[in-house]
Short mmCIF file of N, CA and C in Angstrom, two decimals:
data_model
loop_
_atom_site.label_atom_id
_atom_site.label_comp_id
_atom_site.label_asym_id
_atom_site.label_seq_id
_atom_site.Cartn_x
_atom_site.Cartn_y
_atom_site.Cartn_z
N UNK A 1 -12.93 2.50 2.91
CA UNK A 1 -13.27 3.85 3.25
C UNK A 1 -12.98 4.75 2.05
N UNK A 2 -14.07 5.44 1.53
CA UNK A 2 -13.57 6.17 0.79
C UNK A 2 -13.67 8.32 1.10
N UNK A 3 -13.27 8.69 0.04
CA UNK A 3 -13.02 10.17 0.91
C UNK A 3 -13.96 11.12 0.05
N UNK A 4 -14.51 12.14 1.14
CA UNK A 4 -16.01 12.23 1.02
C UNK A 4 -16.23 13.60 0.14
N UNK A 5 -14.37 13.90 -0.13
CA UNK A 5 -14.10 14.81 -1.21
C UNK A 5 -14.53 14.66 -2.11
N UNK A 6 -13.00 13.58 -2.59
CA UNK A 6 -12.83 13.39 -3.78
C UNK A 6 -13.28 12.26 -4.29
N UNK A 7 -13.54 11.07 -3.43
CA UNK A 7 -14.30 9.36 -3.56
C UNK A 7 -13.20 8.83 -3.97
N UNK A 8 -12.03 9.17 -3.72
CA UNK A 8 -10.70 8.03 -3.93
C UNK A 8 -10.88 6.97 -2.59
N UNK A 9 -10.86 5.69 -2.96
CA UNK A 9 -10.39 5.05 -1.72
C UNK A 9 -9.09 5.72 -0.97
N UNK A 10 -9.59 5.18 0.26
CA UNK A 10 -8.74 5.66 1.06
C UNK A 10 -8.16 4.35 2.17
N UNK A 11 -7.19 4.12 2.46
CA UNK A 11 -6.27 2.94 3.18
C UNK A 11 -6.84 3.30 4.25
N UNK A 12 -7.00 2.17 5.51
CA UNK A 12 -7.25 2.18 7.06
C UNK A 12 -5.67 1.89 7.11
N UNK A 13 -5.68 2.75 8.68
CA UNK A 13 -4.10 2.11 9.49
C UNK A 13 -3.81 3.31 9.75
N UNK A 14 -2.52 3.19 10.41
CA UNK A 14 -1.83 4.21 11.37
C UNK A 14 -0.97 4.59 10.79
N UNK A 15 0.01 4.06 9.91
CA UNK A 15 1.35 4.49 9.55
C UNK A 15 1.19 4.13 7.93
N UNK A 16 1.97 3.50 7.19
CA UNK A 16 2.16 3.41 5.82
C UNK A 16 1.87 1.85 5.82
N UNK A 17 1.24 1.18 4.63
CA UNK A 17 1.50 0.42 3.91
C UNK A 17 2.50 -0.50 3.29
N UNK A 18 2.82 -1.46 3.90
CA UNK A 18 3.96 -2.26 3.97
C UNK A 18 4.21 -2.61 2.18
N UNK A 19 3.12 -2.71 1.36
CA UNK A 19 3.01 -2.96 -0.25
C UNK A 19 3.34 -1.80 -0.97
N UNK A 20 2.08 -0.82 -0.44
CA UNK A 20 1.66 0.44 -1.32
C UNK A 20 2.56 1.68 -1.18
N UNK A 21 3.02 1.48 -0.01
CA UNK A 21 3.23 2.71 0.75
C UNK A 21 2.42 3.86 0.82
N UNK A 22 1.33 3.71 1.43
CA UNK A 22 0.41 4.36 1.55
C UNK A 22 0.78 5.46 2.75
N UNK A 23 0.77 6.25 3.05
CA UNK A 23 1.29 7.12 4.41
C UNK A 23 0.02 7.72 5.08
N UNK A 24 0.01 7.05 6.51
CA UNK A 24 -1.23 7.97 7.65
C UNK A 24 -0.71 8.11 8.58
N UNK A 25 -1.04 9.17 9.30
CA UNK A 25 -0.35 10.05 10.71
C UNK A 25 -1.20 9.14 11.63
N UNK A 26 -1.03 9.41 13.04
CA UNK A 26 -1.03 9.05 14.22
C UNK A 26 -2.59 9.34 14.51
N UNK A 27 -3.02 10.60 13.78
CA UNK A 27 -4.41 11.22 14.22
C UNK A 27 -5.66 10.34 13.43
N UNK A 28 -5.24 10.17 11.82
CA UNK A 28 -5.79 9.24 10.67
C UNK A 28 -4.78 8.96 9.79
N UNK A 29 -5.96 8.84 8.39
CA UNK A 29 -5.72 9.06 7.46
C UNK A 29 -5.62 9.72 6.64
N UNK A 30 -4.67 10.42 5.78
CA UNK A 30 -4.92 11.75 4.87
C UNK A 30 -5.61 10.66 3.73
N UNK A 31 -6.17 11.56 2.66
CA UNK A 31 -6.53 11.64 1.47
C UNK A 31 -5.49 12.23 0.52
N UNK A 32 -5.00 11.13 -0.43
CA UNK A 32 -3.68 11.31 -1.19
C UNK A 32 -4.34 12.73 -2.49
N UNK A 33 -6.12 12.88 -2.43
CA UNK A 33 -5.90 13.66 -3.83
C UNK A 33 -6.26 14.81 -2.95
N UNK A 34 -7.02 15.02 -1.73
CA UNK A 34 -7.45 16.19 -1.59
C UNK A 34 -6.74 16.41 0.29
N UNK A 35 -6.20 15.66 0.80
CA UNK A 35 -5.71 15.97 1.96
C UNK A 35 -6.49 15.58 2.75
N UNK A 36 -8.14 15.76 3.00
CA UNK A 36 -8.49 15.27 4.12
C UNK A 36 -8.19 14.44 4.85
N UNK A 37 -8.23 14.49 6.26
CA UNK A 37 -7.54 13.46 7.54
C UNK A 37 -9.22 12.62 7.88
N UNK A 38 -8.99 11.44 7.90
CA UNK A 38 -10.39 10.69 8.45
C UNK A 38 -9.59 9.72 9.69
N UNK A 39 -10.28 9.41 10.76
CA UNK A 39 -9.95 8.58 11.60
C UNK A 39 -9.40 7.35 11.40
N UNK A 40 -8.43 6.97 12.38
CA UNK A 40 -7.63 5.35 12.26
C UNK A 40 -8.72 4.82 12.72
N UNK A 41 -8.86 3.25 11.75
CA UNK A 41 -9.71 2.14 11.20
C UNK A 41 -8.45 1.27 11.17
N UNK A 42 -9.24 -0.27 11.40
CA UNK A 42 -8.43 -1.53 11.69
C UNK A 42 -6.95 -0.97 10.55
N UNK A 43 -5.54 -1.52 11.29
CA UNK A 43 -4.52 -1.70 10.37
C UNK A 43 -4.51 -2.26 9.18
N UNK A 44 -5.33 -2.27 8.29
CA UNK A 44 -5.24 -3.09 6.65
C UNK A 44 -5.04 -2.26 5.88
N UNK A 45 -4.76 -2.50 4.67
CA UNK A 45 -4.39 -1.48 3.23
C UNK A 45 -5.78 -1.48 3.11
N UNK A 46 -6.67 -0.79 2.16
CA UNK A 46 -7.70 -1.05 1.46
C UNK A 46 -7.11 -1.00 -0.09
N UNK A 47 -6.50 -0.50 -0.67
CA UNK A 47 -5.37 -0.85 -1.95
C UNK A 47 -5.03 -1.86 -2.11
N UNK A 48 -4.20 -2.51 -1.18
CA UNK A 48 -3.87 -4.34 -1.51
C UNK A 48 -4.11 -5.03 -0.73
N UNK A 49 -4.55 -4.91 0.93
CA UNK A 49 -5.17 -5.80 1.86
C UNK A 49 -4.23 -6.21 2.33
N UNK A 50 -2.87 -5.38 2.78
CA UNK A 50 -1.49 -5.87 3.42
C UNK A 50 -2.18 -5.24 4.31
N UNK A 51 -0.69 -5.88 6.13
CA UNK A 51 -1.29 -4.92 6.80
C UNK A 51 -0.31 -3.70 6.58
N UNK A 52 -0.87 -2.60 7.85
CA UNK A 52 0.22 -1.38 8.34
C UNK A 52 1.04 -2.29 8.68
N UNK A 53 2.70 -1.24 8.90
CA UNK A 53 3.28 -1.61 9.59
C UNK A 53 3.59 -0.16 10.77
N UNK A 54 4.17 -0.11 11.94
CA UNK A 54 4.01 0.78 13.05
C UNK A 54 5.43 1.89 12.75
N UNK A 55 5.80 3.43 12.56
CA UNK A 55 6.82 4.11 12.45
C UNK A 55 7.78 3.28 13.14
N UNK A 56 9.57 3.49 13.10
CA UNK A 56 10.29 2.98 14.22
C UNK A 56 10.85 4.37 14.14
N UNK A 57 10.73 4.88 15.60
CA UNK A 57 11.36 5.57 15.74
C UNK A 57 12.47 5.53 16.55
N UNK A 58 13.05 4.46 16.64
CA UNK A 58 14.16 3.99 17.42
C UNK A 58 14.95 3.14 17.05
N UNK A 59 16.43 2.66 17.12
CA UNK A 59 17.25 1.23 16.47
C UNK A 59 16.47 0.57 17.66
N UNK A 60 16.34 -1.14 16.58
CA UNK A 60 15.96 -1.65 18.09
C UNK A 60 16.65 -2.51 18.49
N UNK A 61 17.96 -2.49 18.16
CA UNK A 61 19.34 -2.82 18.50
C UNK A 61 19.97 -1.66 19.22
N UNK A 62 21.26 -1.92 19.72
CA UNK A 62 22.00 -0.88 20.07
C UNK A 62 23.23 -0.39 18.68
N UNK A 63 24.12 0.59 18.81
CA UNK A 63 24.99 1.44 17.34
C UNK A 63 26.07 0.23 17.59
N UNK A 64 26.07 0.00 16.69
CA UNK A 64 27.71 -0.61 16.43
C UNK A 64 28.97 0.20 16.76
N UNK A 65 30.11 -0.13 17.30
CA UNK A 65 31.21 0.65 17.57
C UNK A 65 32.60 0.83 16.23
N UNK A 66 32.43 2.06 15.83
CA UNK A 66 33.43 2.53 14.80
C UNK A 66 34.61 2.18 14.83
N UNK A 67 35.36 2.20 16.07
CA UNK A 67 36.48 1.48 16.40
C UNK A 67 36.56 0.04 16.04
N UNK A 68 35.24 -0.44 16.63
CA UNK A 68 35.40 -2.15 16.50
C UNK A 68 35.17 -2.30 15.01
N UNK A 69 34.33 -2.23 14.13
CA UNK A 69 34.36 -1.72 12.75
C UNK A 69 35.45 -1.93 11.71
N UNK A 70 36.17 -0.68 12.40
CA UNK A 70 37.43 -0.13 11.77
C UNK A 70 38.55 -0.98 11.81
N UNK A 71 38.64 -2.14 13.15
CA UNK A 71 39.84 -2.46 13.08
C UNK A 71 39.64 -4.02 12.60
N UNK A 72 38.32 -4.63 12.50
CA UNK A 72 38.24 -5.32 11.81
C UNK A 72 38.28 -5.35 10.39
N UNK A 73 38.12 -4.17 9.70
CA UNK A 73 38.22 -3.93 8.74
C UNK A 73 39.77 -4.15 8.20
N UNK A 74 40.59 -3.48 8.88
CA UNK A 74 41.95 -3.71 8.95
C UNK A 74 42.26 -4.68 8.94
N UNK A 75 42.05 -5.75 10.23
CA UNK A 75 43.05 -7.03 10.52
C UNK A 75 42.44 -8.36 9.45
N UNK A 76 41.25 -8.30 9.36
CA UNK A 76 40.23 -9.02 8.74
C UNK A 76 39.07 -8.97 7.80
N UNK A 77 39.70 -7.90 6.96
CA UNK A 77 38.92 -6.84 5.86
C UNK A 77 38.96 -8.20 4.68
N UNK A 78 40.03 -8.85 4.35
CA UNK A 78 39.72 -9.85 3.31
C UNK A 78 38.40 -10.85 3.56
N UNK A 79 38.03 -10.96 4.90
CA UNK A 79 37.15 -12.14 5.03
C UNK A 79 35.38 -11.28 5.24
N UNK A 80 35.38 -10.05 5.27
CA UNK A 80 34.36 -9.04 5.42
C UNK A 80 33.99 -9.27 6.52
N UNK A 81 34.55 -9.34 7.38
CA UNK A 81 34.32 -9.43 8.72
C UNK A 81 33.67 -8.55 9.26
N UNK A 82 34.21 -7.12 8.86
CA UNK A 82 33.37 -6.12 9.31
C UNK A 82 32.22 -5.58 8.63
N UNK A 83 32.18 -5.78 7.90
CA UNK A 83 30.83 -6.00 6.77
C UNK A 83 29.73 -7.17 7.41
N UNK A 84 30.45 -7.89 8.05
CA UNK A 84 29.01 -8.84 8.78
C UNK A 84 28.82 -8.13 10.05
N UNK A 85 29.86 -7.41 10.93
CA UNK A 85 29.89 -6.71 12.04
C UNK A 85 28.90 -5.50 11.69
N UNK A 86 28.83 -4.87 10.78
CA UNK A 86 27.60 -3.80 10.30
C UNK A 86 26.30 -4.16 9.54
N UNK A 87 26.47 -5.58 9.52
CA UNK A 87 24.76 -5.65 8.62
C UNK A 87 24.91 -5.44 7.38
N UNK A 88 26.27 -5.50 6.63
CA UNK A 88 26.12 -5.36 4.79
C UNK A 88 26.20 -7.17 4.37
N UNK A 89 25.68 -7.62 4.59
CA UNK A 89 25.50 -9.45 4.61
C UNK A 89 25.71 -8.96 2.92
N UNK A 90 25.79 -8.92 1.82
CA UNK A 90 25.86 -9.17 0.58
C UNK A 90 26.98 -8.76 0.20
N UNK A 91 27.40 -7.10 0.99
CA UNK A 91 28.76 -7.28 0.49
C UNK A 91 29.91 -8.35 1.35
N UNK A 92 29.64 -8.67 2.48
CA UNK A 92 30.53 -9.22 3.04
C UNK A 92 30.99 -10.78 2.37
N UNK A 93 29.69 -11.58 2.36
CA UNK A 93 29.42 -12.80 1.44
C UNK A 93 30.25 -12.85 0.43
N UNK A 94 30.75 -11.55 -0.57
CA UNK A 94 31.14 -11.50 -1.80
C UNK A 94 32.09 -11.42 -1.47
N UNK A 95 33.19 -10.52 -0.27
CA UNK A 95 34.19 -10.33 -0.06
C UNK A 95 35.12 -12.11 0.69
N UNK A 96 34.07 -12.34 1.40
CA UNK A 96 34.44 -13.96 2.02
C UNK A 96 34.60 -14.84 0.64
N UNK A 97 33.60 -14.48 -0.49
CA UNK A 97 33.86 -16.02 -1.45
C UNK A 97 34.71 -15.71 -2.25
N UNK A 98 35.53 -14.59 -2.69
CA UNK A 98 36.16 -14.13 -3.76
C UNK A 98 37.75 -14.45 -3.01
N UNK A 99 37.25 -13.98 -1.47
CA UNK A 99 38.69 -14.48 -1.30
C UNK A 99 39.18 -15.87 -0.90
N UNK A 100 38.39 -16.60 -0.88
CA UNK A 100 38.34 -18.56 -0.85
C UNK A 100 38.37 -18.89 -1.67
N UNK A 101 37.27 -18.74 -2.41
CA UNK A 101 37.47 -19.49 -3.78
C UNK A 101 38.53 -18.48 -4.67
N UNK A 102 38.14 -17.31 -4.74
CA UNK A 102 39.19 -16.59 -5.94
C UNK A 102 40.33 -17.07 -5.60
N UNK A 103 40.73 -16.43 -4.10
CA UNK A 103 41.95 -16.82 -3.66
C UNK A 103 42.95 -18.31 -4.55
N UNK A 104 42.53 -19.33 -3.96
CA UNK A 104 42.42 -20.55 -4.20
C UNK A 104 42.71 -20.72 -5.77
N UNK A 105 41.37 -20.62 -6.96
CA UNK A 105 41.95 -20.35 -8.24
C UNK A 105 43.11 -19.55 -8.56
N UNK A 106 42.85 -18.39 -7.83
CA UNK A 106 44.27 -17.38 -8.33
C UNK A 106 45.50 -17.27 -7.72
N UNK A 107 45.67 -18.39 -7.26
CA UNK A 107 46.97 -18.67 -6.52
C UNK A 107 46.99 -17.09 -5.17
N UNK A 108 46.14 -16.82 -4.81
CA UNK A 108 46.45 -15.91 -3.80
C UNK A 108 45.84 -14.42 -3.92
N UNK A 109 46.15 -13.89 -6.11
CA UNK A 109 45.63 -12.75 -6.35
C UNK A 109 44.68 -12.21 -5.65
N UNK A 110 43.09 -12.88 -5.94
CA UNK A 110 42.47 -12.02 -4.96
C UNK A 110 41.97 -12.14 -3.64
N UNK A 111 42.74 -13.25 -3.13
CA UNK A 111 42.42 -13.12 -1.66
C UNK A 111 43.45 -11.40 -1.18
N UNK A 112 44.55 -11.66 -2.12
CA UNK A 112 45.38 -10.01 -1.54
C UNK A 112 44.49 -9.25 -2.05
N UNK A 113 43.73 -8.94 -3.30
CA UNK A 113 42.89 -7.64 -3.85
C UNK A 113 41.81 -8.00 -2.53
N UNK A 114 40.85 -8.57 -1.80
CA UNK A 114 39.69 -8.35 -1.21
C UNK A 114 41.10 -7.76 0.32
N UNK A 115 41.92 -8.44 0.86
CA UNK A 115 42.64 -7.79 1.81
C UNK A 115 42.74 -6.24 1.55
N UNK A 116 42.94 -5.69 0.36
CA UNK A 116 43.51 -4.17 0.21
C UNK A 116 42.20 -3.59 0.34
N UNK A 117 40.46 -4.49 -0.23
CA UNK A 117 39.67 -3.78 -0.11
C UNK A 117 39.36 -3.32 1.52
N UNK A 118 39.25 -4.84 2.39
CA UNK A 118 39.57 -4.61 3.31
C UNK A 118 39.96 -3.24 4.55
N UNK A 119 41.49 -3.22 3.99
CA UNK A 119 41.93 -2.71 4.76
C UNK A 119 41.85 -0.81 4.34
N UNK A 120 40.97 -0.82 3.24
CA UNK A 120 40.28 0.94 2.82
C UNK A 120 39.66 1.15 3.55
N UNK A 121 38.56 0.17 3.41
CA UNK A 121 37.33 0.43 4.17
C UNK A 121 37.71 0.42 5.56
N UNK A 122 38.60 -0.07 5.96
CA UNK A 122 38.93 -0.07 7.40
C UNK A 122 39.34 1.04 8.08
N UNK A 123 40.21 1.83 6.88
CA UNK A 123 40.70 3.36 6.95
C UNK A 123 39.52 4.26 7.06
N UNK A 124 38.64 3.97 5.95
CA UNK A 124 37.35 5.01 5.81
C UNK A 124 36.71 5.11 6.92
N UNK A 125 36.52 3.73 7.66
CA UNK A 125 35.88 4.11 8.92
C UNK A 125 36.23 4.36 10.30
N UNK A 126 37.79 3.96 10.04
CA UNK A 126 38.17 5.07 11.18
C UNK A 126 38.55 6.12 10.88
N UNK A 127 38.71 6.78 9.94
CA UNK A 127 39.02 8.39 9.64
C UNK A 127 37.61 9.18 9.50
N UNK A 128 36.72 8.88 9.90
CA UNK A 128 35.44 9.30 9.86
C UNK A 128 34.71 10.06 8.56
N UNK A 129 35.07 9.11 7.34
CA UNK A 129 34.09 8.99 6.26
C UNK A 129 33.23 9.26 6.54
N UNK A 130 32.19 10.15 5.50
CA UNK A 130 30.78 10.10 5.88
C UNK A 130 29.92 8.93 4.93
N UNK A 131 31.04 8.16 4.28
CA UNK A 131 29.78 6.96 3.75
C UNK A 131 30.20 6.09 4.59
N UNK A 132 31.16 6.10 5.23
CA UNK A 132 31.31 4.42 5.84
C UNK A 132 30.26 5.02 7.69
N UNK A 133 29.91 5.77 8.16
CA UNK A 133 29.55 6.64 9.33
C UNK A 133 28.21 5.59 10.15
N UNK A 134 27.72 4.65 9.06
CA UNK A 134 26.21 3.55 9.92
C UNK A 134 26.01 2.72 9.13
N UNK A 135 25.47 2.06 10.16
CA UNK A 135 25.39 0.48 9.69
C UNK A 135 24.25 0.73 8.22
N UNK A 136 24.13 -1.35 8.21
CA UNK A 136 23.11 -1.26 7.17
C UNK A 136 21.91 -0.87 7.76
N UNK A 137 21.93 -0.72 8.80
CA UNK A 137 19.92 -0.46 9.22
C UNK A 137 19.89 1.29 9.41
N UNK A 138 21.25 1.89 8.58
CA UNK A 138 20.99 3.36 8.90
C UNK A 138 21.67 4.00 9.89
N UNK A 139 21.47 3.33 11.06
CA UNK A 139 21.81 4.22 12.44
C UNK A 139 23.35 4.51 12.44
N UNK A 140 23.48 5.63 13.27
CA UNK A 140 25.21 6.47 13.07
C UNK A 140 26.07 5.20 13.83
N UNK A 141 27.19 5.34 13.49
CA UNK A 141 28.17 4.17 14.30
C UNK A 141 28.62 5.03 15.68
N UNK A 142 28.93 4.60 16.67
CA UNK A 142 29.34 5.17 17.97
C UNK A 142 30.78 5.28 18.25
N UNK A 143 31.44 6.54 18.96
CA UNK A 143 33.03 6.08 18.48
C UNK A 143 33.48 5.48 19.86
#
């Protein structure tokens, strides 16, 4: 489809572009050089031939609990326990192997340094930090 402005192609679909990020409202498609809105056409990019994907306007999980969070962070902050309890899978991974294996090489050193990280972050999120405040998918934590 192209736009009958300006002759830029223009993407079919409802929402954005999973590649391009292409952005269309609910009604169409805008035109990225001149604005015009043209009607939703099958979900495909016409840019790279991905499909749409649909807005979320909702978690489609339920909030994680700040408390529960927090005190894992505390009792079990060396093993990132609560870092897998929120969805940070990369930092937690790093916090679990540094303190096994580091541990282990360093006679103990940093299994105690990932415990102290631990038990910050455990503070941050129960004293109601505003970086430690939602998970990795965004959404606010619940107290």
């Amino acid at each position: 489809m192209q736009c009958k402005t300006c002759g830029s192609q223009l993407p079919p679909g409802a929402s954005f572009c999973s590649t391009c990020g292409t952005q269309a409202g609910p009604e169409g498609v805008q035109c990225p050089r001149c604005g015009q809105q043209f009607p939703v056409q099958p979900p495909v990019c016409a840019n790279c031939g991905f499909q749409f994907i649909p807005p979320v306007s909702q978690p489609v999980y339920g909030q994680k609990s700040r408390m529960a969070a927090g005190i894992l962070g505390i009792l079990l902050g060396s093993l990132g326990i609560h870092n897998f309890y929120l969805g940070f899978t990369q930092r937690a991974l790093i916090q679990l192997l540094v303190s096994i294996i580091g541990g282990f090489l360093s006679f103990g050193i940093a299994s105690f340094g990932m415990g102290v990280w631990g038990l910050v972050e455990g503070i941050f999120i129960l004293t109601g930090d505003p970086r430690y405040q939602r998970d990795a998918m965004g959404v606010p934590l619940k107290d």
